[in-house]
């Protein structure tokens, strides 16, 4: 790959003669270190000088030793640490013009004209004020004789790029802020632990989570643990909510549940704008219902701990994008924030985002709560709507006489049960009868079919594996039996949750329609596999959980290697022929290389990688981490690569190998997988309900058009249904992967962060987008 790319710009020279400073400000958030590390390494890769500013804006004002040059090695081993290594402080001095004058002086003296700020809305607003005053500050410094005219001319323009680091996810325009996913990990760990003790004693638990004036953490927690009620500042409960709440809790108990969970955001208010607190709720439930009630305020636990895989990848991707945005900025470009929308990197004008964020507060203060939810963005609104669907509705008295069957196919993965739960409950709310099929297509053929109820799936959200049971068997050889059972049980629609087998099994069922009329019913496939190899979706349920498992293991292995020094670990990951897990865990664990099937490699590449490690052992970072996808190459096996590295590294480093195996399929689902699965399950059944209305002819269901059998997937920014027949063209069936995969474009980032001088294609750009001009809504979005 040449170093010149399509734009004719050599990215390794883009930053020559430029200086970038990076600082973290405001409340800390897990993943800030990943962003700092990426900013430093990509900055150095482009030839720029990079400086750390210690202790946030305070360091910028105090200058001196607080602003220090950053090196490649100085950001090593930072990826897995929570908080921010370079320190953060809430700074009063920077809020005064005098303070900003000192900061400007410190930057000019070091020749720094590019500032990368990682923090919340307050920190980013401060950066923008600094930028707008920059020219005046320089004039003052020249007139006071602090700097020369030449120095002022050399630093005539200040570029600013922001990354939002905040566990609250309260910054409008960005789907996910750095730290939010990790905070959810901490919360869900606590909720899972509390659930077990609450069930032992039949208790009601009230949990207060952080988020200031934003209800995102509370809302996602409620979705991810199936809470009975959630209080969020954006949508206070209607008057008379006390009766409603007590009625709901009693109904849950009477239905056989042994616990109640109520989630409260710390900024929760009633319609009058008065706070709703844990203690208030505890008194209410204890006095009115006599339930044994406990309240827990989570506090700073949520900010702590190691960042999740998602936050590390997010921080790393944002760091790369921030450096590119800084180096491409002109005096005319507005200060921007880099962010994710779906899985797309985007650049947004900083002040537009700040404005919309302020608009939310205004809407809440004026009692325009529907507007507040809309202003938070489509992702927030969809989460709220899904929560309302699942929590606030009772199954109707009138039945639809529709029978919907649900099955799991392929290998088990975390999150399958959450999808089943959402599908079952939404189905019951629509008035359908829901049927559980055990053991996949084989169970459909052997009539392992039974009704599944509201309460059966009550606590399934947090359960790993597959409660229904799953098999890899395809339906092809059972068509006769399957069609008989569809007729016998009067099944009108199918929800098939699983991996590549669910996809190819769905295709076989569609082909079977020619011969068996019973198969002419609507079907929807929900991708669920650790491999993330189902065509039609950028993500599949279960992949995030597997990624976190691999990342946690790599962290421990790196720690061991750092202790012994001069050691290289070779780790084999799952994924079939799909390199998603190897690549993404490579990014989140800071690997030196990740071998995958999609990117062909030969003996020369292996030689380059070994030489790279030999050079690395001469630095202070004396350890290596190599990931290998299980099927990346039938000849270059894990043993072969281990032997090759051991031989070539003799006297320089020694090697160890680990095959991670089935631990990657187990474990409790991460918050992302719970939330994603819940939305997918709900959306699938809502779509089937509409499809069934279309296909109802002369008193029966008949569906044989291509669009009556679809994969429900996440594409770029929204949930999308695509006919199986169309996706067939986009699939490599021999290797069970989609022909094109979005995450391949992240591989260069991994290599650059591992110090390879390769070309970063800067032609595929995140363009500046606007937040304020109201565009027509695109399909339902979904992020974490």
XYZ file of C-alpha atoms in Angstrom:
784
model
C 0.000 0.000 0.000
C 1.611 3.244 -1.071
C 1.865 6.206 1.216
C 0.083 8.473 -1.229
C -3.653 8.123 -1.268
C -6.429 9.273 -3.562
C -6.425 12.880 -2.336
C -2.766 13.272 -3.215
C -1.982 14.195 0.407
C 0.692 12.217 2.192
C -0.823 11.742 5.655
C 2.613 11.174 7.232
C 3.547 14.779 6.296
C 0.212 16.460 7.002
C 1.303 17.677 10.428
C 4.905 18.660 9.759
C 5.626 22.041 11.351
C 2.376 21.972 13.351
C 1.888 21.517 17.100
C -1.139 19.950 18.794
C -2.005 20.108 22.503
C -4.431 17.654 24.090
C -6.251 18.193 27.391
C -9.025 16.517 29.375
C -11.392 18.753 31.302
C -14.461 18.564 33.537
C -15.692 15.294 35.061
C -13.590 12.268 34.132
C -14.950 9.456 31.959
C -13.665 5.987 31.102
C -12.202 5.955 27.583
C -10.627 9.434 27.798
C -7.219 7.736 27.878
C -7.960 5.875 24.654
C -8.780 9.230 23.034
C -5.597 10.840 24.407
C -3.494 7.881 23.231
C -4.944 7.994 19.711
C -4.588 11.778 19.448
C -0.936 11.576 20.487
C -0.014 8.657 18.222
C -1.879 9.860 15.143
C -0.503 13.367 15.704
C 3.050 11.975 15.769
C 2.260 9.769 12.740
C 1.373 12.891 10.722
C 4.685 14.512 11.674
C 3.193 17.009 14.145
C 4.572 17.803 17.603
C 2.140 16.784 20.348
C 1.894 18.176 23.890
C 0.038 16.942 26.961
C -1.705 19.602 29.022
C -1.904 18.228 32.574
C -4.841 19.107 34.871
C -7.159 20.446 32.160
C -7.595 24.191 31.650
C -5.796 24.851 34.942
C -2.649 23.460 33.316
C -3.225 25.624 30.269
C -3.365 28.732 32.510
C -0.463 27.733 34.796
C 1.765 26.607 31.910
C 5.365 25.642 32.741
C 5.676 21.983 33.614
C 1.951 21.402 33.041
C 2.465 21.483 29.265
C 4.890 18.740 28.243
C 5.853 17.055 24.976
C 4.171 13.667 24.476
C 6.015 10.688 23.009
C 4.844 7.428 21.470
C 5.855 5.445 24.534
C 4.357 7.891 27.029
C 0.837 6.722 26.096
C 1.598 3.016 26.326
C -0.510 0.910 28.758
C -3.072 3.746 28.974
C -5.804 2.043 26.993
C -7.161 -0.112 29.804
C -7.082 2.552 32.515
C -10.246 4.354 33.611
C -10.344 8.083 34.327
C -7.773 10.330 32.688
C -4.027 9.842 33.148
C -3.196 13.475 32.328
C -5.562 14.751 35.017
C -8.618 16.940 34.865
C -9.727 19.876 37.004
C -12.678 22.215 37.150
C -10.958 25.547 36.533
C -12.167 28.953 37.744
C -9.179 30.894 36.322
C -9.942 29.979 32.699
C -13.411 31.484 33.100
C -11.791 34.917 33.476
C -10.269 36.842 30.578
C -7.086 37.199 32.590
C -6.788 33.424 32.863
C -7.355 32.984 29.133
C -4.680 35.617 28.435
C -2.139 33.539 30.400
C -3.252 30.405 28.520
C -2.815 32.146 25.157
C 0.689 33.292 26.179
C 1.684 29.731 27.142
C 0.465 28.320 23.821
C 2.092 31.021 21.670
C 5.457 30.522 23.394
C 5.342 26.796 22.510
C 4.046 27.437 18.979
C 0.836 25.467 19.638
C -2.105 26.515 17.465
C -4.145 23.303 17.545
C -6.089 22.366 20.636
C -7.877 19.084 21.181
C -10.279 19.242 24.143
C -11.848 16.114 25.642
C -14.638 17.008 28.058
C -18.314 17.856 28.552
C -20.370 20.750 27.184
C -18.934 23.273 29.690
C -15.356 22.472 28.705
C -16.153 22.650 24.992
C -18.014 25.964 25.328
C -14.956 27.340 27.158
C -12.754 26.246 24.259
C -14.969 28.065 21.792
C -14.881 31.327 23.808
C -11.078 31.018 23.860
C -11.028 30.622 20.094
C -13.293 33.605 19.367
C -11.167 35.865 21.618
C -7.847 34.539 20.291
C -6.968 37.507 18.045
C -7.795 40.055 20.752
C -5.769 38.099 23.303
C -2.765 38.130 20.947
C -3.117 41.915 20.402
C -3.111 42.412 24.186
C -0.030 40.230 24.573
C 1.813 42.157 21.829
C 0.864 45.571 23.301
C 2.019 44.428 26.750
C 5.306 43.333 25.213
C 4.790 39.721 26.299
C 5.121 38.358 22.736
C 6.589 39.771 19.528
C 4.605 40.634 16.410
C 6.339 37.761 14.634
C 5.201 35.303 17.334
C 1.667 36.646 17.059
C 1.741 36.257 13.283
C 3.010 32.666 13.526
C 0.122 31.820 15.847
C -2.502 33.996 14.178
C -5.196 31.344 14.207
C -6.290 28.781 16.828
C -7.955 25.552 15.673
C -10.154 23.713 18.117
C -11.650 20.236 17.973
C -13.690 18.701 20.760
C -14.403 15.123 21.753
C -17.236 14.641 24.181
C -16.095 12.745 27.251
C -18.975 12.423 29.678
C -20.706 9.450 31.273
C -24.031 11.336 31.135
C -24.413 11.168 27.321
C -26.018 14.594 27.590
C -24.412 16.282 24.579
C -26.829 16.726 21.691
C -25.770 15.709 18.202
C -23.691 12.786 19.429
C -25.221 9.311 19.780
C -22.685 8.191 22.333
C -20.233 10.171 24.403
C -16.969 8.639 25.639
C -17.583 6.916 28.982
C -21.334 6.311 28.702
C -21.041 2.644 27.767
C -18.539 1.960 30.583
C -20.811 3.690 33.106
C -23.641 1.412 31.945
C -21.343 -1.589 32.497
C -20.804 -0.495 36.112
C -24.531 0.109 36.667
C -25.614 -3.222 35.163
C -23.015 -5.121 37.244
C -24.646 -3.574 40.327
C -28.214 -4.194 39.134
C -27.417 -7.861 38.412
C -25.916 -8.245 41.881
C -28.825 -6.524 43.601
C -31.329 -8.628 41.676
C -30.038 -11.869 43.197
C -30.304 -10.606 46.771
C -33.698 -8.938 46.154
C -35.133 -12.207 44.827
C -33.997 -14.067 47.930
C -36.067 -11.744 50.143
C -38.882 -10.553 47.843
C -37.748 -6.930 48.034
C -38.330 -3.743 46.123
C -35.132 -1.945 45.113
C -34.803 1.706 44.228
C -31.612 2.619 42.393
C -30.381 6.135 41.772
C -28.028 6.555 38.819
C -25.998 9.581 37.685
C -26.590 11.750 34.627
C -27.169 15.290 35.994
C -30.111 16.654 33.968
C -30.026 13.835 31.434
C -31.972 10.599 31.827
C -29.970 8.499 29.348
C -28.214 6.243 31.884
C -31.465 5.683 33.790
C -33.431 4.953 30.622
C -30.964 2.431 29.197
C -30.583 0.779 32.608
C -34.364 0.393 32.827
C -34.450 -1.129 29.326
C -31.491 -3.406 30.058
C -32.825 -4.794 33.333
C -36.565 -4.725 32.627
C -37.270 -2.294 35.486
C -40.847 -1.730 36.674
C -40.522 2.045 36.456
C -37.997 4.702 35.479
C -37.960 8.369 36.475
C -36.123 10.663 34.033
C -35.883 14.492 34.036
C -36.941 14.789 30.354
C -40.349 13.206 30.966
C -41.747 13.608 34.484
C -44.587 11.205 35.361
C -48.209 12.382 35.026
C -49.992 13.694 38.105
C -51.303 10.864 40.244
C -48.253 8.756 39.377
C -48.015 7.523 42.969
C -51.189 5.400 42.557
C -50.069 4.208 39.131
C -46.644 3.170 40.458
C -48.118 1.254 43.411
C -50.595 -0.473 41.105
C -47.808 -1.509 38.732
C -45.634 -2.889 41.549
C -48.582 -4.865 42.968
C -49.421 -6.294 39.526
C -45.805 -7.429 39.032
C -45.834 -9.134 42.445
C -49.214 -10.756 41.851
C -47.974 -12.085 38.528
C -45.381 -14.116 40.430
C -42.316 -11.850 40.388
C -40.234 -11.832 43.572
C -38.714 -8.400 43.100
C -39.419 -4.871 41.943
C -36.828 -2.534 40.483
C -37.303 1.213 40.187
C -34.608 3.297 38.466
C -34.285 7.002 39.302
C -32.105 9.495 37.433
C -30.391 11.903 39.839
C -32.111 14.847 38.115
C -35.619 13.290 38.191
C -38.449 15.777 38.762
C -42.242 15.825 38.922
C -44.515 17.997 36.729
C -44.003 20.953 39.115
C -40.238 20.670 38.687
C -39.668 19.419 42.255
C -37.101 16.629 42.733
C -38.200 13.003 43.030
C -35.736 11.283 45.365
C -34.890 7.726 46.405
C -36.024 8.384 49.981
C -39.380 9.770 48.859
C -40.012 6.653 46.772
C -38.873 4.348 49.555
C -41.341 5.962 51.979
C -44.130 5.746 49.405
C -43.638 2.038 48.640
C -43.110 1.076 52.294
C -46.115 3.006 53.614
C -48.628 2.226 50.868
C -47.681 -1.351 50.016
C -45.741 -2.533 53.034
C -43.029 -3.980 50.740
C -39.575 -4.564 52.176
C -37.789 -1.740 50.305
C -34.131 -0.780 49.927
C -32.630 2.285 48.244
C -29.149 2.380 46.702
C -27.394 5.476 45.363
C -24.637 4.350 43.008
C -22.567 7.531 43.037
C -18.996 7.632 41.752
C -18.761 3.878 41.147
C -20.248 4.737 37.752
C -17.263 6.881 36.763
C -14.695 4.300 37.747
C -13.265 1.028 36.531
C -11.766 -0.022 33.248
C -13.287 1.307 30.003
C -15.474 -1.082 28.001
C -14.379 -2.273 24.557
C -16.875 0.117 22.949
C -15.434 3.160 24.758
C -11.875 2.192 23.789
C -12.798 1.818 20.128
C -14.881 5.008 20.297
C -12.050 6.962 21.949
C -9.509 5.628 19.447
C -11.667 6.394 16.399
C -12.502 9.872 17.698
C -8.814 10.586 18.387
C -7.922 9.813 14.765
C -10.812 11.907 13.450
C -9.897 14.818 15.773
C -6.320 15.015 14.479
C -7.549 14.935 10.865
C -10.136 17.656 11.608
C -7.476 19.871 13.230
C -4.985 19.484 10.392
C -7.628 20.116 7.728
C -9.194 23.117 9.497
C -9.006 26.588 7.959
C -9.689 29.908 9.737
C -13.186 29.716 8.186
C -14.104 26.264 9.589
C -16.218 26.514 12.741
C -14.883 24.761 15.868
C -16.176 21.218 15.639
C -16.800 18.134 17.733
C -16.069 14.692 16.358
C -18.668 12.116 17.185
C -20.381 8.886 16.182
C -23.768 8.623 14.537
C -24.687 4.932 14.330
C -21.245 3.592 13.454
C -20.306 6.532 11.217
C -17.726 9.095 12.333
C -19.162 12.604 11.920
C -18.003 16.178 12.503
C -20.504 18.605 13.963
C -20.273 22.387 14.549
C -19.507 22.724 18.253
C -21.766 25.680 18.996
C -24.786 24.142 17.239
C -24.484 21.110 19.512
C -24.086 23.340 22.572
C -27.154 25.333 21.489
C -29.361 22.227 21.136
C -28.063 20.921 24.475
C -29.149 24.236 26.059
C -32.509 24.039 24.239
C -33.243 20.775 26.080
C -32.823 22.506 29.449
C -35.053 25.383 28.318
C -37.732 22.940 27.090
C -37.631 21.090 30.430
C -37.871 24.360 32.400
C -40.850 25.463 30.298
C -42.613 22.124 30.749
C -42.308 21.184 27.021
C -41.328 17.603 27.826
C -42.162 16.066 24.431
C -39.825 18.607 22.837
C -37.111 17.784 25.385
C -37.199 14.109 24.374
C -37.092 15.023 20.647
C -34.193 17.450 21.136
C -32.161 14.724 22.860
C -32.037 13.029 19.453
C -33.563 10.092 17.598
C -31.618 7.500 19.540
C -32.937 8.795 22.887
C -36.477 9.077 21.521
C -36.427 5.502 20.208
C -35.163 4.194 23.534
C -37.973 6.031 25.305
C -40.603 4.674 22.894
C -39.317 1.101 23.278
C -39.354 1.472 27.061
C -42.939 2.779 27.010
C -44.037 -0.073 24.738
C -42.588 -2.723 27.014
C -43.416 -1.214 30.381
C -46.615 0.758 30.285
C -49.038 -1.446 28.397
C -51.188 -4.339 29.475
C -51.920 -7.148 26.992
C -55.290 -6.395 25.370
C -58.431 -8.354 26.203
C -59.156 -8.948 22.514
C -56.864 -11.443 20.806
C -55.679 -11.151 17.200
C -55.842 -14.952 16.642
C -52.351 -14.736 15.183
C -49.734 -17.285 16.282
C -46.102 -16.140 16.119
C -43.331 -18.708 16.712
C -39.835 -17.791 17.936
C -36.715 -19.930 17.563
C -32.959 -19.657 18.166
C -30.604 -21.031 15.503
C -26.821 -21.562 15.403
C -24.385 -21.203 18.292
C -25.630 -19.583 21.522
C -24.603 -16.004 22.306
C -25.309 -13.410 24.982
C -28.383 -11.298 24.236
C -30.484 -13.955 22.484
C -32.772 -14.192 25.523
C -33.256 -10.420 25.675
C -34.412 -10.484 22.032
C -36.828 -13.353 22.773
C -38.199 -11.466 25.793
C -38.870 -8.271 23.842
C -40.418 -10.194 20.918
C -42.698 -12.217 23.236
C -43.882 -9.190 25.197
C -44.467 -6.951 22.169
C -46.330 -9.871 20.519
C -48.590 -10.301 23.550
C -49.222 -6.535 23.671
C -50.304 -6.756 20.002
C -52.772 -9.483 21.032
C -50.916 -12.379 19.359
C -50.324 -15.851 20.802
C -46.603 -16.424 21.151
C -45.053 -19.872 20.670
C -41.579 -20.967 21.784
C -39.739 -23.437 19.565
C -36.972 -25.333 21.373
C -33.738 -26.427 19.633
C -33.987 -24.431 16.421
C -35.210 -25.803 13.085
C -34.836 -29.345 14.423
C -37.322 -28.514 17.175
C -39.676 -27.029 14.581
C -39.537 -30.365 12.726
C -39.894 -32.445 15.905
C -42.779 -30.325 17.258
C -40.909 -29.036 20.334
C -43.360 -26.147 20.375
C -45.220 -24.633 23.335
C -46.933 -21.369 24.281
C -44.680 -18.805 25.977
C -46.119 -16.235 28.380
C -45.404 -12.728 29.700
C -43.955 -14.029 32.967
C -41.894 -16.846 31.473
C -39.535 -14.289 29.944
C -39.585 -11.858 32.910
C -35.928 -12.061 33.929
C -34.450 -13.118 30.597
C -32.797 -9.784 29.701
C -29.675 -10.443 31.759
C -29.334 -14.172 31.062
C -26.512 -15.348 28.788
C -26.753 -18.243 26.319
C -30.066 -19.444 24.893
C -32.956 -20.395 27.172
C -34.955 -21.801 24.228
C -32.063 -24.045 23.239
C -30.362 -23.714 19.876
C -28.973 -26.021 17.170
C -26.900 -25.457 14.039
C -29.152 -27.797 11.985
C -30.559 -26.295 8.753
C -34.202 -26.836 7.742
C -33.505 -28.217 4.239
C -33.846 -31.917 5.062
C -36.848 -31.375 7.371
C -39.079 -29.318 5.048
C -41.872 -31.913 5.019
C -42.049 -32.123 8.849
C -41.630 -28.363 9.295
C -44.500 -27.523 6.938
C -46.739 -30.092 8.665
C -46.019 -28.544 12.076
C -46.570 -25.000 10.782
C -50.011 -26.194 9.658
C -50.659 -28.240 12.822
C -49.812 -25.407 15.224
C -51.343 -22.844 12.872
C -48.172 -20.698 12.841
C -48.694 -17.406 10.974
C -45.228 -15.839 11.311
C -41.682 -16.743 12.354
C -39.030 -14.865 14.314
C -35.664 -16.548 13.744
C -32.898 -15.333 16.072
C -29.384 -16.546 15.290
C -26.184 -16.404 13.286
C -25.255 -17.368 9.734
C -27.326 -20.587 10.030
C -30.415 -18.452 10.742
C -29.673 -16.534 7.526
C -29.054 -19.592 5.316
C -31.915 -21.477 7.033
C -34.197 -18.533 6.237
C -33.121 -18.723 2.598
C -33.905 -22.469 2.502
C -37.347 -21.772 3.965
C -37.984 -19.166 1.229
C -36.886 -21.641 -1.465
C -39.204 -24.225 0.122
C -42.191 -21.949 -0.509
C -42.310 -23.188 -4.129
C -43.139 -26.683 -2.922
C -44.815 -26.116 0.446
C -47.589 -23.549 0.673
C -47.389 -23.646 4.517
C -44.015 -21.842 4.297
C -45.723 -18.819 2.689
C -45.755 -16.865 5.954
C -43.832 -13.704 6.934
C -40.411 -14.393 8.491
C -37.862 -12.124 10.085
C -34.238 -12.953 10.919
C -32.596 -11.193 13.888
C -28.770 -11.494 13.651
C -27.336 -12.930 16.877
C -23.811 -14.362 16.824
C -20.447 -13.498 18.360
C -18.909 -13.664 14.867
C -20.870 -10.645 13.523
C -20.979 -12.284 10.091
C -24.665 -12.030 9.138
C -25.303 -10.175 5.845
C -27.623 -7.200 6.185
C -26.404 -5.908 9.539
C -23.354 -3.963 10.717
C -23.724 -5.451 14.193
C -25.140 -8.684 15.514
C -26.387 -9.389 19.036
C -23.669 -11.050 21.141
C -20.627 -9.559 19.392
C -20.229 -6.738 21.945
C -20.256 -9.209 24.856
C -17.632 -11.402 23.138
C -15.505 -8.341 22.379
C -15.509 -7.316 26.042
C -14.576 -10.858 27.110
C -11.615 -10.951 24.697
C -10.528 -7.430 25.674
C -10.597 -8.241 29.406
C -8.494 -11.360 28.779
C -5.997 -9.425 26.637
C -5.668 -6.815 29.417
C -4.644 -9.527 31.876
C -2.259 -11.085 29.402
C -0.639 -7.696 28.656
C -0.226 -7.123 32.376
C 1.534 -10.475 32.711
C 3.754 -9.679 29.715
C 4.593 -6.241 31.118
C 5.792 -7.914 34.291
C 8.010 -10.511 32.625
C 9.286 -8.106 29.884
C 10.350 -9.121 26.367
C 7.390 -11.392 25.884
C 5.000 -11.714 22.923
C 1.578 -13.297 23.291
C -0.248 -14.902 20.368
C -3.985 -15.143 20.958
C -6.501 -17.007 18.835
C -10.027 -15.588 18.644
C -13.292 -17.037 17.305
C -15.337 -15.674 14.427
C -15.248 -18.401 11.768
C -13.846 -16.672 8.680
C -15.004 -13.257 9.896
C -12.222 -11.047 11.250
C -14.506 -8.692 13.208
C -13.604 -9.977 16.686
C -9.862 -10.131 15.965
C -9.839 -6.611 14.461
C -12.011 -4.877 17.042
C -10.337 -6.542 20.019
C -7.021 -5.592 18.381
C -8.160 -1.959 18.492
C -9.495 -2.133 22.043
C -6.602 -4.109 23.540
C -3.845 -2.301 21.631
C -2.534 -5.261 19.611
C 0.558 -5.144 17.389
C -1.133 -7.144 14.646
C -4.377 -9.003 13.937
C -4.356 -11.705 11.274
C -7.694 -12.181 9.504
C -8.986 -14.046 6.465
C -10.354 -10.898 4.738
C -6.926 -9.272 4.532
C -4.582 -11.730 2.844
C -1.108 -12.025 4.352
C 2.010 -13.974 3.413
C 5.497 -14.734 4.650
C 6.703 -11.161 3.940
C 3.995 -9.711 6.192
C 4.892 -12.141 8.971
C 8.546 -11.148 8.556
C 7.632 -7.435 8.777
C 5.617 -8.057 11.961
C 8.455 -9.989 13.620
C 10.968 -7.261 12.707
C 8.551 -4.652 14.065
C 8.463 -6.489 17.414
C 12.263 -6.838 17.494
C 12.483 -3.032 17.138
C 9.764 -2.546 19.760
C 11.757 -4.567 22.323
C 14.507 -1.915 22.072
C 12.067 0.701 23.470
C 10.643 0.913 26.986
C 7.547 -1.048 25.858
C 8.918 -4.582 26.036
C 5.876 -6.676 25.189
C 3.818 -7.700 22.205
C 0.255 -8.823 21.532
C -0.706 -10.615 18.321
C -4.276 -11.680 17.542
C -5.155 -14.394 15.053
C -8.638 -15.206 13.795
C -9.218 -18.983 13.986
C -9.698 -19.424 10.213
C -7.510 -16.644 8.849
C -5.237 -19.068 6.984
C -5.243 -22.883 6.903
C -1.436 -23.121 6.639
C -0.363 -20.271 8.898
C -1.969 -21.825 11.961
C -1.680 -20.462 15.506
C 1.007 -23.087 16.162
C 2.880 -22.123 12.994
C 2.842 -18.428 13.883
C 3.879 -19.244 17.459
C 6.810 -21.372 16.199
C 7.854 -18.749 13.654
C 7.849 -15.919 16.216
C 9.648 -18.114 18.787
C 12.410 -18.969 16.295
C 12.826 -15.473 14.855
C 12.631 -13.786 18.248
C 15.307 -16.002 19.853
C 17.446 -13.972 22.202
C 15.189 -10.917 21.803
C 11.777 -12.055 23.073
C 10.008 -15.257 24.001
C 6.464 -16.292 23.059
C 3.351 -17.676 24.682
C 0.083 -18.664 23.035
C -3.552 -18.700 24.163
C -6.602 -20.117 22.399
C -9.575 -18.334 23.950
C -12.244 -20.824 22.810
C -15.824 -20.991 24.021
C -15.499 -18.464 26.822
C -16.197 -16.005 23.986
C -19.770 -17.304 23.626
C -20.660 -17.191 27.315
C -21.199 -14.647 30.045
C -23.985 -12.246 30.863
C -24.837 -9.859 28.036
C -23.328 -6.367 28.093
C -25.650 -3.339 28.340
C -25.235 -2.792 24.590
C -26.325 -6.331 23.731
C -29.290 -6.138 26.114
C -30.482 -2.841 24.700
C -29.778 -3.747 21.055
C -31.530 -7.117 21.438
C -34.521 -5.496 23.142
C -34.949 -2.995 20.290
C -34.436 -5.661 17.623
C -36.954 -8.046 19.230
C -39.539 -5.275 19.528
C -39.017 -3.918 16.003
C -39.166 -7.437 14.471
C -42.614 -8.200 15.889
C -43.991 -4.734 15.069
C -42.851 -5.276 11.459
C -44.403 -8.774 11.339
C -47.713 -7.360 12.612
C -47.797 -4.871 9.698
C -46.712 -7.558 7.209
C -49.476 -9.918 8.411
C -52.087 -7.238 7.689
C -50.719 -6.903 4.117
C -50.705 -10.672 3.561
C -54.215 -11.386 4.829
C -56.353 -12.611 1.906
C -59.723 -14.408 1.962
C -59.512 -15.313 5.610
C -55.924 -16.585 5.584
C -52.301 -15.482 5.522
C -50.402 -15.917 2.272
C -46.919 -14.386 1.883
C -44.608 -15.293 -0.973
C -43.127 -11.967 -2.074
C -39.377 -11.433 -1.513
C -40.073 -8.660 1.025
C -42.059 -11.003 3.285
C -38.849 -12.723 4.452
C -36.322 -10.185 5.729
C -33.233 -9.699 7.824
C -33.628 -6.964 10.437
C -30.259 -5.282 10.709
C -28.502 -2.138 11.773
C -27.144 -0.250 8.798
C -24.988 2.843 9.404
C -27.533 4.899 11.331
C -30.780 2.975 11.538
C -32.653 -0.298 11.758
C -33.430 -1.594 8.308
C -35.314 -4.594 6.910
C -33.788 -6.194 3.822
C -35.225 -9.124 1.841
C -33.187 -12.342 2.164
C -33.248 -12.696 -1.627
C -31.462 -9.341 -2.090
C -28.828 -10.147 0.536
C -28.018 -13.435 -1.188
C -26.067 -11.475 -3.831
C -23.968 -9.772 -1.139
C -22.874 -13.008 0.546
C -19.809 -15.243 0.300
C -21.499 -18.542 1.228
C -18.328 -20.634 1.173
C -16.758 -18.544 3.942
C -20.031 -17.499 5.580
C -19.357 -13.756 5.502
C -20.812 -10.668 3.777
C -18.773 -9.644 0.702
C -18.172 -6.141 2.057
C -17.766 -5.284 5.743
C -17.747 -1.762 7.203
C -15.156 -2.423 9.934
C -12.390 -3.211 7.417
C -11.782 0.552 7.150
C -10.827 0.610 10.855
C -7.867 -1.729 10.298
C -5.448 1.017 9.205
C -6.186 2.819 12.499
C -5.106 -0.258 14.450
C -1.843 -0.452 12.469
C -1.060 3.253 12.843
C -1.668 3.047 16.605
C 0.774 0.113 16.637
C 3.380 2.355 14.901
C 3.236 1.036 11.348
C 3.968 3.642 8.681
C 1.097 2.820 6.376
C -1.270 5.012 4.421
C -4.360 6.260 6.198
C -6.880 6.883 3.457
C -7.972 10.421 4.250
C -10.255 10.547 1.228
C -13.244 8.939 2.956
C -14.094 11.893 5.099
C -16.428 12.688 7.852
C -17.869 15.901 6.489
C -19.210 18.657 8.697
C -22.904 18.054 9.322
C -25.459 20.384 10.861
C -27.506 19.603 13.919
C -29.904 22.489 13.902
C -31.383 22.450 10.392
C -34.226 19.999 10.924
C -33.842 17.287 8.313
C -36.704 14.827 7.698
C -36.272 11.853 10.053
C -34.425 8.860 8.620
C -35.458 5.317 9.647
C -35.427 4.363 13.324
C -31.904 4.851 14.645
C -30.262 2.637 17.090
C -27.062 2.927 19.000
C -26.045 1.838 22.329
